[in-house]
XYZ file of C-alpha atoms in Angstrom:
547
model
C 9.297 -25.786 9.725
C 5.797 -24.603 10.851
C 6.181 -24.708 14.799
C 2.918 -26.439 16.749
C 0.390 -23.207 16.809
C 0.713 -22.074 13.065
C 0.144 -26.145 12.235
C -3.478 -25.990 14.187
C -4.436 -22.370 12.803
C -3.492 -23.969 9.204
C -5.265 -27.154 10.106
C -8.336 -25.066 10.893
C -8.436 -22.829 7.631
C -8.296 -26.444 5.681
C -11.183 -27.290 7.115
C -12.905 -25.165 4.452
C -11.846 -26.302 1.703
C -14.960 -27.760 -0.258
C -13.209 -29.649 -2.664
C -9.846 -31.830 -2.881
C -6.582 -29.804 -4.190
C -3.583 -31.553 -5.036
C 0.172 -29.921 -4.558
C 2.735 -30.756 -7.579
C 6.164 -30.371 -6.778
C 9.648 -29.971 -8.824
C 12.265 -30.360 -6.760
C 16.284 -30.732 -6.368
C 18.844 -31.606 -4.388
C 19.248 -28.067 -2.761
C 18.703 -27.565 1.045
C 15.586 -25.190 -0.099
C 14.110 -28.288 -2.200
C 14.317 -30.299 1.609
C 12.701 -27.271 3.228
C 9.743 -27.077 0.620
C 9.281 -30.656 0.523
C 8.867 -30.491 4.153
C 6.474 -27.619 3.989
C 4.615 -29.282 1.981
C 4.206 -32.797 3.625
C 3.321 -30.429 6.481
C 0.284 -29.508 4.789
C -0.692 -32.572 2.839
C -0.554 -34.261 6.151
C -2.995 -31.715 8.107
C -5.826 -32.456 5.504
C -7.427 -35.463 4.092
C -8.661 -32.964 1.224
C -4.815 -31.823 0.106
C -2.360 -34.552 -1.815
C 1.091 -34.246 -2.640
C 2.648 -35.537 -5.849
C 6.635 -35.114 -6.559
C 6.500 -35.623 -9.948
C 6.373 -31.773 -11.251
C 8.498 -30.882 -14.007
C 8.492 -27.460 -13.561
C 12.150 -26.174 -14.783
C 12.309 -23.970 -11.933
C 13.323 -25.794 -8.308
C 12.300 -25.913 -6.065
C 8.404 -24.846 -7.113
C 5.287 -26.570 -6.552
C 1.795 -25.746 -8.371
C -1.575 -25.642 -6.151
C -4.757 -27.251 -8.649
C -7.778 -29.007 -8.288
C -7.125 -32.890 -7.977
C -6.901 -34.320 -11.467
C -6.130 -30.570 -13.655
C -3.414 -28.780 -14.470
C -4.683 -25.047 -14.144
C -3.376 -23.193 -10.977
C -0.976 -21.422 -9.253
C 2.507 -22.377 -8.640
C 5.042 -20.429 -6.021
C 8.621 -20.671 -6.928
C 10.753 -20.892 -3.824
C 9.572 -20.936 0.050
C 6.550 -18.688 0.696
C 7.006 -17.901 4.251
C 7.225 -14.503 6.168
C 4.751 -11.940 4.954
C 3.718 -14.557 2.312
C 2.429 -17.552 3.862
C -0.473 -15.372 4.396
C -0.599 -15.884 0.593
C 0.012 -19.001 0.334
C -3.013 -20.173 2.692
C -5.669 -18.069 0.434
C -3.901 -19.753 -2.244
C -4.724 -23.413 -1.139
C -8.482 -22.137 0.203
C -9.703 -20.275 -3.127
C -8.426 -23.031 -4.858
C -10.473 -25.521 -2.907
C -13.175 -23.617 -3.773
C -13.540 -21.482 -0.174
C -15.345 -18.314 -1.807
C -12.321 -14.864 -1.707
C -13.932 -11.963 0.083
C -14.046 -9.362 -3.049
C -17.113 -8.459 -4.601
C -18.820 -10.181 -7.156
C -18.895 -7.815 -9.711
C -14.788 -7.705 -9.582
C -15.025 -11.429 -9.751
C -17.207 -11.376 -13.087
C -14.413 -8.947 -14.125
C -11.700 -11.578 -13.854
C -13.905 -13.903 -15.262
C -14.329 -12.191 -18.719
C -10.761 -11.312 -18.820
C -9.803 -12.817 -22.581
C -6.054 -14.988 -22.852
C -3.595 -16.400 -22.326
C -1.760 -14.493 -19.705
C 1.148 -15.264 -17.748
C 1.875 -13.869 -14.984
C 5.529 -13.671 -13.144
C 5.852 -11.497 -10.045
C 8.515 -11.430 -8.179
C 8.697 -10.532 -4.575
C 10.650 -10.696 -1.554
C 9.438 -12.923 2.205
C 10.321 -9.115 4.188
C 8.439 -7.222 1.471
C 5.097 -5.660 3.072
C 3.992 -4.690 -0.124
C 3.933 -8.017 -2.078
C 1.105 -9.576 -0.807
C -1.276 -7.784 -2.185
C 0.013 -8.193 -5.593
C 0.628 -11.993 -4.773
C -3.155 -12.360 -3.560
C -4.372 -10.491 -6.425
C -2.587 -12.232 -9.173
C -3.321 -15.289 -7.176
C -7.058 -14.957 -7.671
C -6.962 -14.268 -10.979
C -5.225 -17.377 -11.872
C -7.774 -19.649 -9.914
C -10.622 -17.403 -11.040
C -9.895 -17.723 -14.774
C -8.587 -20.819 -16.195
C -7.149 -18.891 -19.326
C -4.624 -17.038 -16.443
C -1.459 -18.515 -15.225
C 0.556 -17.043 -11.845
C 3.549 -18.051 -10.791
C 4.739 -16.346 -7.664
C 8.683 -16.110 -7.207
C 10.735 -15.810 -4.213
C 13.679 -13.419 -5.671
C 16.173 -14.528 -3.278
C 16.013 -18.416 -4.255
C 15.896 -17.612 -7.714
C 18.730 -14.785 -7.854
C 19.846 -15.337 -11.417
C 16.505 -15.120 -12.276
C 16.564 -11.860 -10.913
C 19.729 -10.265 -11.717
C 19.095 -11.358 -15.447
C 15.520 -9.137 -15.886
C 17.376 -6.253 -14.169
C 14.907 -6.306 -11.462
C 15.846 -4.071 -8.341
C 12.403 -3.819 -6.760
C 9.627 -5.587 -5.888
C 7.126 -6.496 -5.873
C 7.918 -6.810 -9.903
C 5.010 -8.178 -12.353
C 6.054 -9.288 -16.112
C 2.870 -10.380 -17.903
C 4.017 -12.823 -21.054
C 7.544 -11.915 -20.490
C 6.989 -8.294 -20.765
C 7.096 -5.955 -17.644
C 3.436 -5.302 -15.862
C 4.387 -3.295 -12.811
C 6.664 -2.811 -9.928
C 5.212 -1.806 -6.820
C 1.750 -2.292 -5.025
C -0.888 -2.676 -7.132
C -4.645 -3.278 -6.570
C -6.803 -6.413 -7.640
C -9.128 -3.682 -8.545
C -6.407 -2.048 -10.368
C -5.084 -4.955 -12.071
C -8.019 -5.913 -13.198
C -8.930 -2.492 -14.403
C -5.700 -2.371 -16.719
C -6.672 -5.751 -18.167
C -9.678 -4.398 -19.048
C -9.556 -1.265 -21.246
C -13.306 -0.705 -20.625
C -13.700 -0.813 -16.841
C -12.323 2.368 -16.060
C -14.636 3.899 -18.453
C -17.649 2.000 -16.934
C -16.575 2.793 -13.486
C -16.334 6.242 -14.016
C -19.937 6.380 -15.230
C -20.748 4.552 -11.850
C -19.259 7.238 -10.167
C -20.702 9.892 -10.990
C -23.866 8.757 -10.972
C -23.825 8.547 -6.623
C -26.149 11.080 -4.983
C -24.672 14.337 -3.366
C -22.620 13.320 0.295
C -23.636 14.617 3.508
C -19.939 14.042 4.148
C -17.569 13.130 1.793
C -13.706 12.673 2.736
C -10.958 12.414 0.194
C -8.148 10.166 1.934
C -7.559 6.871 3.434
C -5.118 7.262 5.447
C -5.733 7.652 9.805
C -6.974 10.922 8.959
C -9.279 10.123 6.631
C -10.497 6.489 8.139
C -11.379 8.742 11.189
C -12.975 11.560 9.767
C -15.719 8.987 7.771
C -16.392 7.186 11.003
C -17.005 10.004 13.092
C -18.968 11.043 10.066
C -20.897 8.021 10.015
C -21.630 7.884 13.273
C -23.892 10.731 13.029
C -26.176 8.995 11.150
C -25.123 11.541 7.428
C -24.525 10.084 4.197
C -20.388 9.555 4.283
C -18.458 8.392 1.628
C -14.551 8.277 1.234
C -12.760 8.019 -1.936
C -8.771 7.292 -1.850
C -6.085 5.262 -4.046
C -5.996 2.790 -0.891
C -7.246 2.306 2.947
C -4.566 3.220 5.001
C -2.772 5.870 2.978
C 0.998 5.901 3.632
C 1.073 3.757 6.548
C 1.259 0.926 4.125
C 4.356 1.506 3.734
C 5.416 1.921 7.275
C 6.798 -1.355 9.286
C 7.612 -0.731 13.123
C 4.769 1.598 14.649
C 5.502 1.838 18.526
C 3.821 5.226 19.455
C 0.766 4.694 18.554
C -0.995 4.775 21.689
C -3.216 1.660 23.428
C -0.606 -0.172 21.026
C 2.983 -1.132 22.436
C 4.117 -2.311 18.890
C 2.092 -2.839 15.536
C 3.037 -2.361 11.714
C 1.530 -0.470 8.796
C 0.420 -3.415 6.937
C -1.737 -4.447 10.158
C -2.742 -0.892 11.330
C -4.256 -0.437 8.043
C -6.119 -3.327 7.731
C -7.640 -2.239 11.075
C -8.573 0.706 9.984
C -10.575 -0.916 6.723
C -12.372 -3.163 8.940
C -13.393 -0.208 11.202
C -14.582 1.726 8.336
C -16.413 -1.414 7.118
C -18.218 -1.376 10.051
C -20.257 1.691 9.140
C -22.181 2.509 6.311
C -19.864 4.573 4.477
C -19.848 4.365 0.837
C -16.248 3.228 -0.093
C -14.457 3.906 -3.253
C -10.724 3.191 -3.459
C -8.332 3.651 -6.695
C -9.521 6.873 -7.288
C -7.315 10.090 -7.273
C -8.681 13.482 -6.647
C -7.987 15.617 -9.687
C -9.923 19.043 -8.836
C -11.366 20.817 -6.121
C -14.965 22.433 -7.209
C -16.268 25.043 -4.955
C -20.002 25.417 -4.307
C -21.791 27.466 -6.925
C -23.675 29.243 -4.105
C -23.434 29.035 -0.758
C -24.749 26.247 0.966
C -25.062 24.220 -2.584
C -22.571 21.033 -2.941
C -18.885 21.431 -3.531
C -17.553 18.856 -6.213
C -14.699 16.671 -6.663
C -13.435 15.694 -9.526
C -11.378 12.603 -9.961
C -8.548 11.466 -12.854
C -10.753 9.484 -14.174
C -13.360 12.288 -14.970
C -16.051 11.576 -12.785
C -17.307 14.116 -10.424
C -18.718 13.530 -7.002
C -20.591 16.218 -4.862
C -21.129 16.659 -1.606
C -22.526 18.985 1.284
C -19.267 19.382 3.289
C -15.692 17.777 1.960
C -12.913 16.642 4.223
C -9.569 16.300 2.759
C -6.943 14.244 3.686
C -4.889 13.166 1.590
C -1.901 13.149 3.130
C 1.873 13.319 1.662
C 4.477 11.327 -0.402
C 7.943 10.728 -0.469
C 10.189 13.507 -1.424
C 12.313 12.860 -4.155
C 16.525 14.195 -3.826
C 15.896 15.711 -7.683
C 19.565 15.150 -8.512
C 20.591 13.531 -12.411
C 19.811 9.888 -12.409
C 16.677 9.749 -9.562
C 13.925 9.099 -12.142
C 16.310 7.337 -14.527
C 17.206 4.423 -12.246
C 14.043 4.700 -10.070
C 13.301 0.959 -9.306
C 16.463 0.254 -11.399
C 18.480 0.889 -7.661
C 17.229 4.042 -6.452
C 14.300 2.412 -4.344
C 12.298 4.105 -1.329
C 11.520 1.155 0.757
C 14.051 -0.822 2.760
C 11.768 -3.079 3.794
C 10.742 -4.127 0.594
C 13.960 -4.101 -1.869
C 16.409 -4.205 1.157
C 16.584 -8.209 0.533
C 17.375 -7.594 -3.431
C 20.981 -5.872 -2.339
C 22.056 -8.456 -0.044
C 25.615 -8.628 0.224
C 25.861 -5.584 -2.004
C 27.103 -1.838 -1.145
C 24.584 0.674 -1.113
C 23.626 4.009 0.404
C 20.932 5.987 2.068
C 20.310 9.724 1.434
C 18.968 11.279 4.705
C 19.854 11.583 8.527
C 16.637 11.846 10.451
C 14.626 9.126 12.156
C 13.157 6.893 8.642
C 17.303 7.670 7.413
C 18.694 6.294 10.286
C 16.056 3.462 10.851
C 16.749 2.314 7.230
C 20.380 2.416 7.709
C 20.446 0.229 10.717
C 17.426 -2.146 9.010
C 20.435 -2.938 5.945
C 22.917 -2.893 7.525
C 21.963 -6.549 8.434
C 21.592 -7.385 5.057
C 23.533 -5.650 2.490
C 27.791 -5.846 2.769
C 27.776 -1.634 3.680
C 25.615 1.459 4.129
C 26.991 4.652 3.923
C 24.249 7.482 5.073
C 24.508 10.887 3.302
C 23.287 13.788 5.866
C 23.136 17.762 4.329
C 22.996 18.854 7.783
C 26.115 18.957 9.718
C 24.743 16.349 11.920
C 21.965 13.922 12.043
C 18.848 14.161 12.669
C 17.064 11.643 14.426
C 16.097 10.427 18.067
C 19.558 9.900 19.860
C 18.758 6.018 20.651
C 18.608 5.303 16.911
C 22.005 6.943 16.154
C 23.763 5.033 18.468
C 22.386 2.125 17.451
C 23.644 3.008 14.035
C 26.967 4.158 15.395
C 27.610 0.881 17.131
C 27.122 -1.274 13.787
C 30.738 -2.005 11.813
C 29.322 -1.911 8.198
C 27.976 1.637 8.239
C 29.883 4.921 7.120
C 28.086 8.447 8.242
C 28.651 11.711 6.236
C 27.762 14.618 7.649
C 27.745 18.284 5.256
C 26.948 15.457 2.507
C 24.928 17.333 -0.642
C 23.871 14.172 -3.376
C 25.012 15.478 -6.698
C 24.006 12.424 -9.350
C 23.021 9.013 -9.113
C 24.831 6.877 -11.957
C 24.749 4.146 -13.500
C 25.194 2.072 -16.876
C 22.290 2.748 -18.457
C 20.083 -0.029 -16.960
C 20.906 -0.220 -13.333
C 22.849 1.932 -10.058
C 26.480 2.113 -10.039
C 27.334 4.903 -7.987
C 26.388 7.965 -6.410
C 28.283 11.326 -6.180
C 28.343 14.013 -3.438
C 29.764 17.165 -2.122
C 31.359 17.886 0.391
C 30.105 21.118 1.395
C 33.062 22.233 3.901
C 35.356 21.467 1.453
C 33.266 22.238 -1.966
C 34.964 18.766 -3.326
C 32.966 16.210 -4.640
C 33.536 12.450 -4.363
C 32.260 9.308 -6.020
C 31.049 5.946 -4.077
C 30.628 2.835 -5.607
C 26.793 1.004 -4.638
C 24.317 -1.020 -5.974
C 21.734 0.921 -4.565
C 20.721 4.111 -2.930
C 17.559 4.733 -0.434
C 15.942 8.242 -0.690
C 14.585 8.621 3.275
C 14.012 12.431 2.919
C 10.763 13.103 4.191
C 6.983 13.905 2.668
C 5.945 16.068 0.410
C 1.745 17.257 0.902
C -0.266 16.022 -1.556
C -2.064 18.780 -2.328
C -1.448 20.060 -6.008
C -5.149 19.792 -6.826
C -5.972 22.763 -4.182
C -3.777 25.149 -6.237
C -5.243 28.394 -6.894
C -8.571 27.160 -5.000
C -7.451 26.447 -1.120
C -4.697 28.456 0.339
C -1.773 26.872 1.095
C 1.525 27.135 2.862
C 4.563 27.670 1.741
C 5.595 24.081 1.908
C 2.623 23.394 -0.399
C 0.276 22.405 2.961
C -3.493 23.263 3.146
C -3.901 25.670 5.563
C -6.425 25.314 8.624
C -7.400 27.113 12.027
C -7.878 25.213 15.057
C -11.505 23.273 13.542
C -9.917 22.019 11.084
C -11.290 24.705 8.447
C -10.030 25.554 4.988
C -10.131 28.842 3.205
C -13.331 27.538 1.310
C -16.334 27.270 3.296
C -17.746 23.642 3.719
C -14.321 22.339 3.249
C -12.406 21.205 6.164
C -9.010 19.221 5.936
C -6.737 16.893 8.325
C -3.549 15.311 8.676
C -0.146 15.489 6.778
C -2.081 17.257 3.914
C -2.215 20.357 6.168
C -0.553 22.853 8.335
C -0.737 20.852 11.558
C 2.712 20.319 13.077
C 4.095 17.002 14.296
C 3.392 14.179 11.450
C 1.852 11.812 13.609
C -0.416 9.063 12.983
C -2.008 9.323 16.021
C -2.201 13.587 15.265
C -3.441 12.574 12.150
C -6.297 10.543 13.339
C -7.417 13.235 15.868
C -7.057 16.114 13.545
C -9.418 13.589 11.212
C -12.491 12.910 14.334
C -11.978 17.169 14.707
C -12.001 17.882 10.965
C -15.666 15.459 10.742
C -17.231 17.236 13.720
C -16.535 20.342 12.515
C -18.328 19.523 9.267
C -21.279 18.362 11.173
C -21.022 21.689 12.879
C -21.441 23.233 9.323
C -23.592 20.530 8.103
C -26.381 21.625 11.134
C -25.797 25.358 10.614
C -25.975 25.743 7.260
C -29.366 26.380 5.294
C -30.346 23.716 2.764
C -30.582 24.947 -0.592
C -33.117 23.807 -2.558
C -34.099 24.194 -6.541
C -31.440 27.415 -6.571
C -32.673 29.137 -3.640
C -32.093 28.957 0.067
C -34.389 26.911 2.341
C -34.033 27.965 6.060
C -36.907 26.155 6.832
C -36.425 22.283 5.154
C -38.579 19.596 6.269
C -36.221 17.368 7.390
C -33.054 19.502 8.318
C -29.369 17.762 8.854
C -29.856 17.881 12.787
C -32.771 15.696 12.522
C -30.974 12.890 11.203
C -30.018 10.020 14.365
C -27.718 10.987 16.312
C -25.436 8.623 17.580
C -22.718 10.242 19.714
C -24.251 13.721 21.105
C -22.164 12.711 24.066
C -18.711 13.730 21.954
C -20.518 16.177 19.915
C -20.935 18.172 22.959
C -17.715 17.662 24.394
C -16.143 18.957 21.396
């Protein structure tokens, strides 16, 4: 099962284990009881430290439970964990062997003081890009805290399972039998909902951090760039954002990012935390920018206020927040969201196999999900408003070529229906005609573009009439000391490689400001300040000047 080069890498992580695990398996007769049995032998066999007993009696089969030698606290999977979560797996079988997790230790004292029992169930698919880091999360917490139980289920071995709890999306948490969560969620967020005082405490924490030099609000390419090339002139950056990476989490095939024939979004933004890692910039993630403060007086500190209450200041502010998917507003959207209405192929593709489903939207993310189903589910039809579609020719004859996909053109969604607890159909009209007509699907994919995230700049930035921040050619907003970048603003082309220029431009421009702006100090301004902004090291003059 594991070909000759993922056996050595796996044989190498084992060798940190510190302490002997054992692997419990229940098993059947089924061809995926062979498979994990295998899988597991695999394992046992490439460690003197991991045993295998096939005694379980675990009532769902195939499953196997990962423990210290001799307890019965752990973590079990249910089904294969392979594709995006063998990853999983592997951190599974070296935090339980006592190989320290890389999260910091006051998130692990968290865990620890979390009060039980709690079971966890999360459901997830092998193709789904966003499971993992529920997986890993719940995963920890499990083998952190003895009164914590995770069991991590493959929805497509375990379909009954699935179709009985109504679950149309994943990744999908139940926490003692009740539903948690679908969707990514943090550790740090997890842990924060378990814990009805954290976000309190954390908020406190917050606000207590010393006025930026630099502070950007975003973590997508835009933002990860902007606090680098912040940090690299020696200022005091921080970036706040609900995760590194932004939306290209939830992007799969990247091939125009440049220097890069072919990556993903999972792996781009993991890049781009380790870059940012590699500078001291003060990091803060699950946070949400509420409010946009403007300076009280020039030159003083321009505040941001976040949903949870805090406020952080700073000398110049970079925003970059980017955009999020655009809802279809029609009757049933928000009624079945997650119930069949789903905005990820990649994810919840694998939940409608060898169902009927549709996808509302002709340009390149339509047509790309179209195709990506089409070799899963039993049909596609694609709903276009415009009279034809609108993405790069090579993708629409790819889609034109495949046998199980219907295209409507002059298609305007009406409803989205259902019984009350899942998708049925989907209604549209015609608009040559003006006659509307019913399909029958499990499930529908909205792929109609981004909407800027940018309601907190209401009535404080000015903004487009698409809702984007508008900026000049340095990146600057209507407010001085407040610069912004990316898919948040006016800058055509929604590019990640755009994005992450506009975010190095948007950062030297506020170290332009930054070094022309007179310090204010106790309410008046300072012209003359003993140790100015420009005197801080500076690191790249070279670019500075070439900008």
């Amino acid at each position: 099962m594991l070909d000759d080069t993922l056996k050595t890498q796996l044989q190498s992580h084992l060798l940190l284990l510190r302490h002997p695990i054992e692997l419990t398996a229940s098993l059947a007769g089924d061809a995926t009881s062979h498979e994990l049995r295998d899988l597991l032998e695999t394992i046992a066999s490439l460690s003197d430290r991991v045993s295998l007993r096939l005694d379980g009696q675990d009532q769902r089969r195939p499953s196997f439970r990962i423990s210290p030698v001799g307890q019965s606290h752990g973590v079990s999977f249910a089904g294969l964990p392979l594709g995006h979560e063998f990853t999983s797996l592997v951190l599974a079988l070296l935090w339980t062997g006592g190989h320290p997790p890389k999260v910091e230790e006051s998130v692990l004292n968290a865990i620890r003081q979390l009060q039980g029992p709690k079971q966890f169930e999360v459901y997830m698919s092998l193709s789904c890009h966003n499971c993992p880091d529920v997986v890993q999360a719940l995963t920890l917490l499990s083998i952190v805290n003895p009164q914590i139980q995770t069991v991590v289920i493959e929805g497509g071995a375990f379909q009954d399972e699935v179709n009985a709890r109504g679950i149309m999306a994943v990744p999908s948490t139940f926490l003692n039998g009740e539903n948690f969560g679908s969707g990514r969620m943090s550790l740090e967020e997890i842990v924060m909902r378990l814990d009805s005082g954290a976000a309190e405490r954390e908020a406190q924490q917050l606000a207590a951090r010393d006025t930026f030099d630099v502070l950007v609000v975003g973590g997508g390419p835009a933002g990860a760039a902007a606090a680098i090339y912040a940090a690299r002139k020696g200022i005091r950056t921080g970036i706040v954002a609900e995760r590194i990476g932004g939306q290209v989490n939830d992007t799969m095939g990247i091939e125009n990012f440049i220097s890069s024939v072919q990556t993903d979004g999972p792996t781009l933004s993991a890049a781009l935390e380790r870059h940012i890692k590699a500078y001291d910039i003060d990091v803060m993630t699950q946070q949400k920018i509420d409010a946009l403060q403007p300076a009280a007086q020039p030159g003083g500190p321009v505040g941001v206020k976040l949903s949870n209450g805090a406020v952080l200041t700073a000398k110049s502010v970079v925003l970059a927040t980017g955009a999020r998917w655009r809802s279809v507003n029609v009757p049933g959207e928000q009624e079945y969201k997650n119930k069949g209405v789903a905005y990820c192929p990649h994810c919840d593709g694998p939940l409608f196999k060898g169902k009927r489903t549709a996808v509302i939207g002709g340009g390149n993310s339509g047509v790309e999900a179209a195709i990506d189903l089409a070799g899963i589910v039993e049909h596609v039809t694609l709903l276009e408003f415009a009279p034809q579609l609108k993405a790069d020719a090579i993708l629409v004859a790819k889609l034109k070529s495949l046998p199980n996909v219907t295209v409507i053109t002059h298609a305007q969604t009406a409803a989205i229906t259902g019984d009350g607890n899942k998708v049925s159909g989907l209604s549209y009209i015609d608009r040559t005609s003006g006659q509307t007509h019913d399909i029958a699907i499990a499930g529908v994919f909205v792929q109609i573009g981004l909407i800027p995230n940018s309601d907190f700049a209401k009535g404080v930035l000015e903004l487009s009439a698409h809702g984007e921040i508008i900026i000049n050619e340095r990146c600057e907003t209507s407010l001085p000391g407040v610069f912004a970048a990316g898919d948040v603003t006016t800058v055509p082309y929604k590019q990640i490689i755009i994005a992450a220029g506009e975010g190095a431009k948007a950062a030297l421009s506020a170290f332009d400001h930054l070094i022309r702006t007179p310090v204010v100090q106790d309410g008046a301004v300072n012209t003359k300040a003993d140790k100015p902004v420009s005197q801080q090291p500076l690191k790249d003059t070279a670019s500075m000047a070439a900008s």
